Amino acid sequence: MSEPNNRRPYRVLGTTPLREDGVEKVMGQARFADDVFLPRMLHAAVVRSPHAHAKIRKISTHKATAMPGVFAVLTGSDFPTLEPTILSHSDASTTDDLKDISENCMARDRVLYDGHVVAAVAALSRHVAQQAAEAIDVEYEILAPILDIEEALNEETPALHEDFTPGQFVLQTKKASANASGFEMNIGEDQDAFSTAEVVVEKRYRTRCVHQGYIEPHAVTVQWGSDGIMTVWTCTQGHFAIREQLSIVLQHPLSKIKVIPTEVGGGFGGKDLIYVEPAAALLAKKTGCPVKMVMSRAETLRGTGPSPGAVINVRLASDKKGTLLAADLELLYEAGAYPGGPVGSAGLAATSRYKISNQTIRGVEVLLNKPKMKQYRAPGGVPVNFAVESTIDILASKVGIDPLDFRLKNAMAEGDRMVTGLPCPKIGGRELLEAVRDHSHYRTPLSGPRQGRGMAYALWFGAGKTSSVSMTVHGDGSVLLNVGTPDLSGTRLTLSMQAAEVLGIDVAEVSARVLDTDSIAFSYKTVASRTTHSTGIAVYQAANNALREMARRAAVYWDIEESSVAITRGSFSDLGNPSRCLSFFELAKLLEKLGGPITVYGNASPGSNGCQLAAHLVDVEVEVDTGKINLLRYTAFQDAGNAIHPDYVSGQMQGGAAQGVGWALNEAYFYSEDGKLLNTSLLDYRMPTAVDLPDIETVILETPNPNHPFGVRGVGEVPIMPPAGAIANALYNAAGIRMTELPMSPGTVLEKIKENID
Amino acid sequence: MSEYSRRVQVTINAREHEIDCEPRQSLLELLRDGLQLTGSKEGCNDGNCGACAVILEGKCVLSCCVLAVEVDGAIIETIEGLSDGLELHPLQSAFLQETALQCGYCTPGLIMAAKDLLSHEPNPSESRIRHWLANNLCRCTGYDRIIKAVKKAGETIAASHE
Ligand code: FES
Ligand code: FES
């Protein structure tokens, strides 16, 4: 890993301390959701539809109910009926219609995808619950499923829903046809940009549905007290979101639901929506016992929210010197069974790293008989980045410019107009591309035949949103930092580091916790690369509030005006008598006598988290007789704003790149003709293993984000975007074949190689 | 427990246990549900992720693919038995120092699989480590740091034997 450039004079930030919670994790003591065991706890299992589309005629539960060890059975009729459209109280938990979410959790009169839940059982053990679930008879009237985008858009195809609330994730869509809703963004006045441009490239791309692939399946335990207070233990990216969704779907007051976040075994955008939680809650209510429900891997693949497949049309125009003049994009994304997929965020990020004065971006999301699609790390960003970055390379070669120079020439910079119409904020795009150009990887010649080098470039927006923290300075000088954003990868440490930086103390003196929904003020989810950034701002505020309060106590102690106390790097002195000075610890030890320990708060709602930028450079070798692509060398470049913990930034870059490589080369949902998911195990849904990936070298740049006190930018999402485009471009340079579909699995590559020879 | 349950005697992390198991229960269930040794994780329950890896009679196995009744009389090591009190095993320290975990869900299985490797080959090459761990999925890290951690732990162990 290359160290970040221009390290600024921080004491704690930029160092690489060990995480406090790491010890429990390497010792096997960390408590994940499935590790919750309560007295009298029952286990739940669900019945899932084997059909992609069917009416439910009848559900017979009596056999299951009669089985020994079975405590309760639940079907859709046990769920409260909701108004036709019921949105979240704010966009706090989801932008989806909660009526859809309720039906997604438990089908009512019809099932809309293979794996849709139809009934649930609570029993003494998981085995008994599963047996009982198998004993539930469901009579279906099978309907024709809609399985691909073109079919769903065909006017002859019947509507999946009589009516629906159009998706509004990031951008509001409007109903466009029976099974589709969309948006359009335009900038630029030049109607003739394409007809007058010297070079135009148009290409159509297709990608498949993939899963986030977190290794920990969804798990939840619910206790429903006789006082009506529901306690929920679950692995989630947003416990406040889960609380609100449960509240609306079960029509139960927010004040009577407490969600306790456990450790989370990976989320990547897939763990902030309820699936089996309401069923577990209703079974807990019915039985008076705590109920645990753990999904199997097959259930996780079939019945949660994967990332949509897409069809993307890209048209780009430039002049003969290689200046981009116009872009016209059509993004057709699967929504799955209910609206609300990530086509809006894909649209925003489609071209927003290049300066293009005339643009039209149309996004359409399409309802079909697959699971309700969800966010996955840079939601929607991978398919469109693959499409645009491939087209950029084609265009560059037509113009006759090196693809890196082409990107540099057209890189968006501060003040340029983005497709939203807004000016681009301060970003380090050119610097990033220059870093690629100046890196030894870029300049080292390839070493053999059938090898090629390719790159791709990406920008992602992320989000700001609300974070709340509280902080206590104890009488022994130790500091407790409580936050409301779940920690997926080490954010307790990156937040503690920011606290320690402000307080002027060692990071080991700060102990951070993620508190439940009763114990800390509202916080938005850990999504959109926001926690180190946005919760970081709240921590910065809280730490400054703590220092101010300590200064007030020092003033009391010295009997001087508060304004006469100077605070420098964690020590306090009397301006009028500089020889009077107390260190943070000396003052902390006096707190008991000066009014007790100090508890302060921080709350931030930044509008964004600065743009994240990444460029990836990859060398591939293609095996011409099998079509397999081997990655020989991989370097990821990223602008982190300020890398709080460079090892963690680098870890995010490597992890994101690894997921992007899986998406590019192997991963895809395979459906049978009647819409059953065929690859429901991790053997068949093949994610990269240690032998599939090379070392991923990382280069961190730092262009501070002006809207964060330490210059932090979001980091986690953007690195998943460039791998597919970079590999496709490298493959072209290696073998002269242009892949327009993901995944670029050996079979499809081989076919293309053969086509090329013929 | 059903009428079919069997009494299983097993030594786990140097402690003896006797526990009734149903024939359909896996070793992973015995550990997690039966003895509340929840360090071993379930990621797939069908042998494809490695999160449940433990050491059975000196060899790394996937505990979701071993029946509980099969381990009668056996000696088993799990992640919970690796450290000496709070004194971490070199693999545990190396995973922490090399930032080889993000969510940490894959970590116990990876550490147990790596322990098996290092007990036979204290100084494996990077490629050897990658192949050995190919049955352990990690979705967060991209593996790089895991490979480095295993290499480093091997060196630490070798040095302590000198
Ligand atoms: S849980 Fe045993 S291999 Fe996945
Ligand atoms: S650290 Fe999350 S799966 Fe490996």
Tab-separated table of C-alpha atoms in Angstrom, chain A residues 220-515:
chain	number	residue	atom	x	y	z
A	220	VAL	CA	-33.310	-12.096	14.156
A	221	THR	CA	-34.671	-12.830	17.602
A	222	VAL	CA	-37.793	-11.111	18.880
A	223	GLN	CA	-39.325	-10.985	22.322
A	224	TRP	CA	-42.807	-9.496	22.700
A	225	GLY	CA	-43.462	-8.636	26.314
A	226	SER	CA	-46.915	-8.710	27.888
A	227	ASP	CA	-46.480	-4.929	28.280
A	228	GLY	CA	-46.479	-4.714	24.496
A	229	ILE	CA	-42.796	-3.828	24.340
A	230	MET	CA	-41.091	-5.623	21.535
A	231	THR	CA	-37.357	-6.246	21.739
A	232	VAL	CA	-35.545	-7.189	18.571
A	233	TRP	CA	-31.966	-8.433	18.239
A	234	THR	CA	-30.772	-8.366	14.679
A	235	CYS	CA	-27.778	-7.904	12.405
A	236	THR	CA	-28.549	-4.761	10.496
A	237	GLN	CA	-27.016	-1.710	8.906
A	238	GLY	CA	-29.755	0.401	10.431
A	239	HIS	CA	-31.570	-0.516	13.615
A	240	PHE	CA	-33.596	2.693	13.556
A	241	ALA	CA	-34.724	1.739	10.067
A	242	ILE	CA	-35.732	-1.740	11.189
A	243	ARG	CA	-37.623	-0.209	14.108
A	244	GLU	CA	-39.607	2.077	11.858
A	245	GLN	CA	-40.383	-0.553	9.265
A	246	LEU	CA	-41.592	-2.919	11.987
A	247	SER	CA	-43.627	-0.144	13.528
A	248	ILE	CA	-45.471	0.593	10.302
A	249	VAL	CA	-45.850	-2.971	9.058
A	250	LEU	CA	-47.081	-4.240	12.430
A	251	GLN	CA	-48.903	-1.005	13.307
A	252	HIS	CA	-47.119	-0.881	16.632
A	253	PRO	CA	-45.863	2.377	18.204
A	254	LEU	CA	-42.209	3.291	17.699
A	255	SER	CA	-41.933	3.860	21.431
A	256	LYS	CA	-42.745	0.230	22.099
A	257	ILE	CA	-40.099	-1.236	19.846
A	258	LYS	CA	-36.501	-1.558	20.885
A	259	VAL	CA	-34.027	-2.800	18.311
A	260	ILE	CA	-30.671	-4.003	19.593
A	261	PRO	CA	-28.065	-4.172	16.871
A	262	THR	CA	-25.735	-7.139	17.104
A	263	GLU	CA	-22.412	-7.395	15.327
A	264	VAL	CA	-23.024	-7.581	11.591
A	265	GLY	CA	-21.365	-10.176	9.368
A	266	GLY	CA	-21.372	-7.994	6.285
A	267	GLY	CA	-24.210	-5.982	4.755
A	268	PHE	CA	-23.073	-4.075	1.649
A	269	GLY	CA	-26.514	-2.491	1.286
A	270	GLY	CA	-28.454	-5.709	1.787
A	271	LYS	CA	-29.164	-5.496	5.493
A	272	ASP	CA	-31.400	-2.539	6.195
A	273	LEU	CA	-34.794	-3.852	5.213
A	274	ILE	CA	-37.095	-6.191	7.117
A	275	TYR	CA	-37.633	-9.691	5.733
A	276	VAL	CA	-38.459	-12.290	8.397
A	277	GLU	CA	-38.473	-9.802	11.280
A	278	PRO	CA	-42.248	-9.126	11.311
A	279	ALA	CA	-43.070	-12.839	11.138
A	280	ALA	CA	-40.720	-13.545	14.032
A	281	ALA	CA	-42.364	-10.699	15.968
A	282	LEU	CA	-45.902	-11.929	15.345
A	283	LEU	CA	-44.900	-15.480	16.294
A	284	ALA	CA	-43.349	-14.130	19.484
A	285	LYS	CA	-46.584	-12.313	20.215
A	286	LYS	CA	-48.683	-15.392	19.487
A	287	THR	CA	-46.583	-17.753	21.583
A	288	GLY	CA	-45.464	-15.465	24.382
A	289	CYS	CA	-41.953	-16.825	23.855
A	290	PRO	CA	-38.900	-15.264	22.251
A	291	VAL	CA	-38.626	-16.426	18.653
A	292	LYS	CA	-35.445	-16.735	16.636
A	293	MET	CA	-35.376	-16.952	12.878
A	294	VAL	CA	-32.189	-17.573	10.927
A	295	MET	CA	-32.169	-17.720	7.149
A	296	SER	CA	-30.332	-20.471	5.343
A	297	ARG	CA	-27.958	-19.551	2.538
A	298	ALA	CA	-30.503	-20.614	-0.064
A	299	GLU	CA	-33.123	-18.404	1.598
A	300	THR	CA	-30.676	-15.512	1.668
A	301	LEU	CA	-30.062	-15.868	-2.059
A	302	ARG	CA	-33.699	-16.485	-3.013
A	303	GLY	CA	-35.548	-14.290	-0.614
A	304	THR	CA	-33.610	-11.100	0.166
A	305	GLY	CA	-32.759	-8.133	-2.026
A	306	PRO	CA	-30.092	-8.737	-4.640
A	307	SER	CA	-28.770	-6.095	-6.985
A	308	PRO	CA	-30.614	-5.739	-10.287
A	309	GLY	CA	-29.607	-6.934	-13.707
A	310	ALA	CA	-29.669	-4.200	-16.329
A	311	VAL	CA	-29.751	-3.345	-19.990
A	312	ILE	CA	-27.902	-0.144	-20.782
A	313	ASN	CA	-27.672	1.789	-24.027
A	314	VAL	CA	-24.775	4.198	-24.225
A	315	ARG	CA	-24.241	6.778	-26.920
A	316	LEU	CA	-21.249	9.086	-26.646
A	317	ALA	CA	-19.986	11.753	-29.008
A	318	SER	CA	-16.690	13.594	-29.189
A	319	ASP	CA	-14.834	15.828	-31.576
A	320	LYS	CA	-11.830	14.450	-33.403
A	321	LYS	CA	-9.461	15.769	-30.779
A	322	GLY	CA	-11.216	13.681	-28.161
A	323	THR	CA	-13.311	16.258	-26.299
A	324	LEU	CA	-16.560	14.688	-25.141
A	325	LEU	CA	-19.515	16.617	-26.538
A	326	ALA	CA	-22.619	14.641	-25.757
A	327	ALA	CA	-23.940	11.636	-23.922
A	328	ASP	CA	-27.248	9.869	-24.309
A	329	LEU	CA	-27.895	6.994	-21.933
A	330	GLU	CA	-30.769	4.685	-21.321
A	331	LEU	CA	-30.638	2.632	-18.134
A	332	LEU	CA	-33.156	-0.191	-17.869
A	333	TYR	CA	-32.853	-1.766	-14.437
A	334	GLU	CA	-34.789	-4.624	-12.900
A	335	ALA	CA	-36.869	-3.554	-9.921
A	336	GLY	CA	-37.965	-7.079	-9.094
A	337	ALA	CA	-41.359	-7.753	-7.587
A	338	TYR	CA	-41.798	-4.278	-6.052
A	339	PRO	CA	-40.572	-0.803	-7.038
A	340	GLY	CA	-37.685	1.037	-5.445
A	341	GLY	CA	-34.480	-0.341	-6.936
A	342	PRO	CA	-31.288	1.673	-7.405
A	343	VAL	CA	-31.775	3.062	-10.903
A	344	GLY	CA	-31.823	6.672	-9.645
A	345	SER	CA	-28.419	6.498	-8.011
A	346	ALA	CA	-27.101	4.717	-11.098
A	347	GLY	CA	-28.336	7.608	-13.229
A	348	LEU	CA	-26.622	10.207	-11.054
A	349	ALA	CA	-23.304	8.403	-11.198
A	350	ALA	CA	-23.501	7.348	-14.850
A	351	THR	CA	-21.304	10.043	-16.360
A	352	SER	CA	-20.630	12.382	-13.451
A	353	ARG	CA	-16.859	12.087	-13.609
A	354	TYR	CA	-16.612	13.614	-17.075
A	355	LYS	CA	-17.338	17.066	-18.275
A	356	ILE	CA	-19.987	16.649	-20.981
A	357	SER	CA	-22.058	19.683	-21.819
A	358	ASN	CA	-24.972	17.925	-23.517
A	359	GLN	CA	-26.490	14.977	-21.758
A	360	THR	CA	-29.691	13.008	-21.567
A	361	ILE	CA	-29.971	10.220	-19.049
A	362	ARG	CA	-33.135	8.165	-18.945
A	363	GLY	CA	-33.592	5.655	-16.159
A	364	VAL	CA	-36.329	3.057	-16.120
A	365	GLU	CA	-36.996	0.443	-13.510
A	366	VAL	CA	-38.942	-2.591	-14.489
A	367	LEU	CA	-41.218	-4.787	-12.404
A	368	LEU	CA	-40.801	-8.516	-12.897
A	369	ASN	CA	-41.003	-11.825	-11.038
A	370	LYS	CA	-37.727	-11.723	-9.161
A	371	PRO	CA	-36.982	-10.659	-5.589
A	372	LYS	CA	-37.382	-6.980	-4.805
A	373	MET	CA	-34.032	-5.545	-5.876
A	374	LYS	CA	-31.934	-3.590	-3.433
A	375	GLN	CA	-28.850	-1.560	-2.942
A	376	TYR	CA	-25.437	-3.141	-3.160
A	377	ARG	CA	-22.324	-1.017	-2.529
A	378	ALA	CA	-22.595	2.013	-4.847
A	379	PRO	CA	-26.187	1.021	-5.639
A	380	GLY	CA	-26.712	0.541	-9.349
A	381	GLY	CA	-23.262	1.906	-10.095
A	382	VAL	CA	-21.504	-1.192	-11.365
A	383	PRO	CA	-23.558	-1.954	-14.493
A	384	VAL	CA	-23.539	1.627	-15.721
A	385	ASN	CA	-19.860	2.146	-14.960
A	386	PHE	CA	-19.027	-1.012	-16.912
A	387	ALA	CA	-21.098	0.269	-19.835
A	388	VAL	CA	-19.760	3.820	-19.891
A	389	GLU	CA	-16.102	2.950	-19.205
A	390	SER	CA	-16.156	0.330	-21.975
A	391	THR	CA	-17.630	2.880	-24.379
A	392	ILE	CA	-15.061	5.488	-23.363
A	393	ASP	CA	-12.272	3.087	-24.385
A	394	ILE	CA	-13.951	2.406	-27.724
A	395	LEU	CA	-14.330	6.113	-28.318
A	396	ALA	CA	-10.731	6.848	-27.320
A	397	SER	CA	-9.454	4.274	-29.770
A	398	LYS	CA	-11.632	5.658	-32.558
A	399	VAL	CA	-10.248	9.102	-31.893
A	400	GLY	CA	-6.787	7.635	-31.621
A	401	ILE	CA	-5.925	8.811	-28.122
A	402	ASP	CA	-4.609	6.777	-25.239
A	403	PRO	CA	-7.590	5.892	-23.010
A	404	LEU	CA	-5.957	7.413	-19.929
A	405	ASP	CA	-5.228	10.656	-21.739
A	406	PHE	CA	-8.791	10.652	-23.025
A	407	ARG	CA	-10.100	10.379	-19.469
A	408	LEU	CA	-7.716	13.060	-18.228
A	409	LYS	CA	-8.745	15.385	-21.020
A	410	ASN	CA	-12.405	15.026	-20.132
A	411	ALA	CA	-12.191	14.662	-16.355
A	412	MET	CA	-14.718	16.729	-14.484
A	413	ALA	CA	-13.276	19.312	-12.110
A	414	GLU	CA	-14.561	21.694	-9.490
A	415	GLY	CA	-17.195	24.040	-10.897
A	416	ASP	CA	-18.051	21.972	-13.986
A	417	ARG	CA	-21.741	21.378	-14.453
A	418	MET	CA	-22.877	17.904	-13.477
A	419	VAL	CA	-25.849	16.102	-14.991
A	420	THR	CA	-27.908	17.311	-12.049
A	421	GLY	CA	-27.255	20.852	-13.227
A	422	LEU	CA	-25.285	21.577	-10.067
A	423	PRO	CA	-21.642	22.600	-10.124
A	424	CYS	CA	-19.155	19.881	-9.259
A	425	PRO	CA	-17.726	20.246	-5.747
A	426	LYS	CA	-14.007	20.099	-5.030
A	427	ILE	CA	-12.693	16.727	-6.169
A	428	GLY	CA	-9.293	15.302	-6.965
A	429	GLY	CA	-10.190	13.607	-10.241
A	430	ARG	CA	-7.313	14.808	-12.390
A	431	GLU	CA	-4.858	14.128	-9.585
A	432	LEU	CA	-6.153	10.589	-9.377
A	433	LEU	CA	-5.773	9.949	-13.099
A	434	GLU	CA	-2.311	11.508	-13.019
A	435	ALA	CA	-1.402	9.184	-10.179
A	436	VAL	CA	-2.354	6.255	-12.412
A	437	ARG	CA	-0.239	7.644	-15.238
A	438	ASP	CA	2.766	8.141	-12.958
A	439	HIS	CA	2.542	4.767	-11.244
A	440	SER	CA	5.068	2.044	-12.042
A	441	HIS	CA	2.219	-0.342	-12.861
A	442	TYR	CA	1.151	1.863	-15.729
A	443	ARG	CA	4.654	2.090	-17.095
A	444	THR	CA	5.764	-1.542	-16.682
A	445	PRO	CA	5.532	-3.403	-20.006
A	446	LEU	CA	3.332	-6.491	-20.162
A	447	SER	CA	5.280	-9.712	-20.084
A	448	GLY	CA	3.642	-12.087	-22.499
A	449	PRO	CA	1.185	-12.804	-25.280
A	450	ARG	CA	-2.597	-12.642	-24.747
A	451	GLN	CA	-2.052	-10.127	-22.004
A	452	GLY	CA	-3.696	-6.761	-21.836
A	453	ARG	CA	-3.958	-3.777	-19.552
A	454	GLY	CA	-7.098	-1.796	-18.935
A	455	MET	CA	-8.453	0.866	-16.673
A	456	ALA	CA	-11.713	2.369	-15.542
A	457	TYR	CA	-12.581	5.465	-13.613
A	458	ALA	CA	-15.515	6.057	-11.260
A	459	LEU	CA	-17.181	8.661	-9.116
A	460	TRP	CA	-19.802	7.993	-6.495
A	461	PHE	CA	-21.837	10.399	-4.425
A	462	GLY	CA	-22.724	8.611	-1.197
A	463	ALA	CA	-24.874	10.455	1.312
A	464	GLY	CA	-24.663	12.596	4.423
A	465	LYS	CA	-27.813	12.161	6.581
A	466	THR	CA	-28.351	12.286	10.322
A	467	SER	CA	-26.046	10.870	12.964
A	468	SER	CA	-26.275	11.231	16.716
A	469	VAL	CA	-23.632	10.470	19.295
A	470	SER	CA	-23.146	10.947	22.986
A	471	MET	CA	-19.861	11.147	24.803
A	472	THR	CA	-18.986	10.842	28.460
A	473	VAL	CA	-15.729	11.991	30.013
A	474	HIS	CA	-15.362	9.944	33.157
A	475	GLY	CA	-13.569	10.887	36.346
A	476	ASP	CA	-10.674	8.579	35.476
A	477	GLY	CA	-10.092	10.384	32.207
A	478	SER	CA	-11.426	7.587	30.048
A	479	VAL	CA	-13.969	8.510	27.401
A	480	LEU	CA	-17.057	6.597	26.342
A	481	LEU	CA	-18.327	7.284	22.853
A	482	ASN	CA	-21.832	6.053	22.038
A	483	VAL	CA	-23.052	6.060	18.470
A	484	GLY	CA	-26.207	5.071	16.605
A	485	THR	CA	-24.604	3.866	13.383
A	486	PRO	CA	-23.854	0.134	13.244
A	487	ASP	CA	-20.218	-0.810	12.737
A	488	LEU	CA	-19.711	-3.062	9.723
A	489	SER	CA	-15.984	-2.881	9.306
A	490	GLY	CA	-14.255	-0.943	12.054
A	491	THR	CA	-16.036	2.404	12.308
A	492	ARG	CA	-16.031	2.340	16.100
A	493	LEU	CA	-12.295	2.814	15.757
A	494	THR	CA	-12.355	5.464	13.014
A	495	LEU	CA	-14.849	7.435	15.130
A	496	SER	CA	-12.801	6.987	18.309
A	497	MET	CA	-9.790	8.275	16.411
A	498	GLN	CA	-11.606	11.462	15.465
A	499	ALA	CA	-12.692	11.904	19.082
A	500	ALA	CA	-9.151	11.364	20.344
A	501	GLU	CA	-7.818	13.826	17.787
A	502	VAL	CA	-10.090	16.583	19.067
A	503	LEU	CA	-9.723	15.733	22.735
A	504	GLY	CA	-5.955	15.593	22.506
A	505	ILE	CA	-5.773	12.146	24.076
A	506	ASP	CA	-4.643	8.709	23.052
A	507	VAL	CA	-7.162	6.698	21.028
A	508	ALA	CA	-6.845	3.845	23.538
A	509	GLU	CA	-8.569	6.134	26.077
A	510	VAL	CA	-11.732	6.207	23.946
A	511	SER	CA	-14.088	3.267	24.017
A	512	ALA	CA	-16.880	3.242	21.446
A	513	ARG	CA	-20.216	1.409	21.412
A	514	VAL	CA	-23.143	1.118	19.048
A	515	LEU	CA	-26.243	1.629	21.184
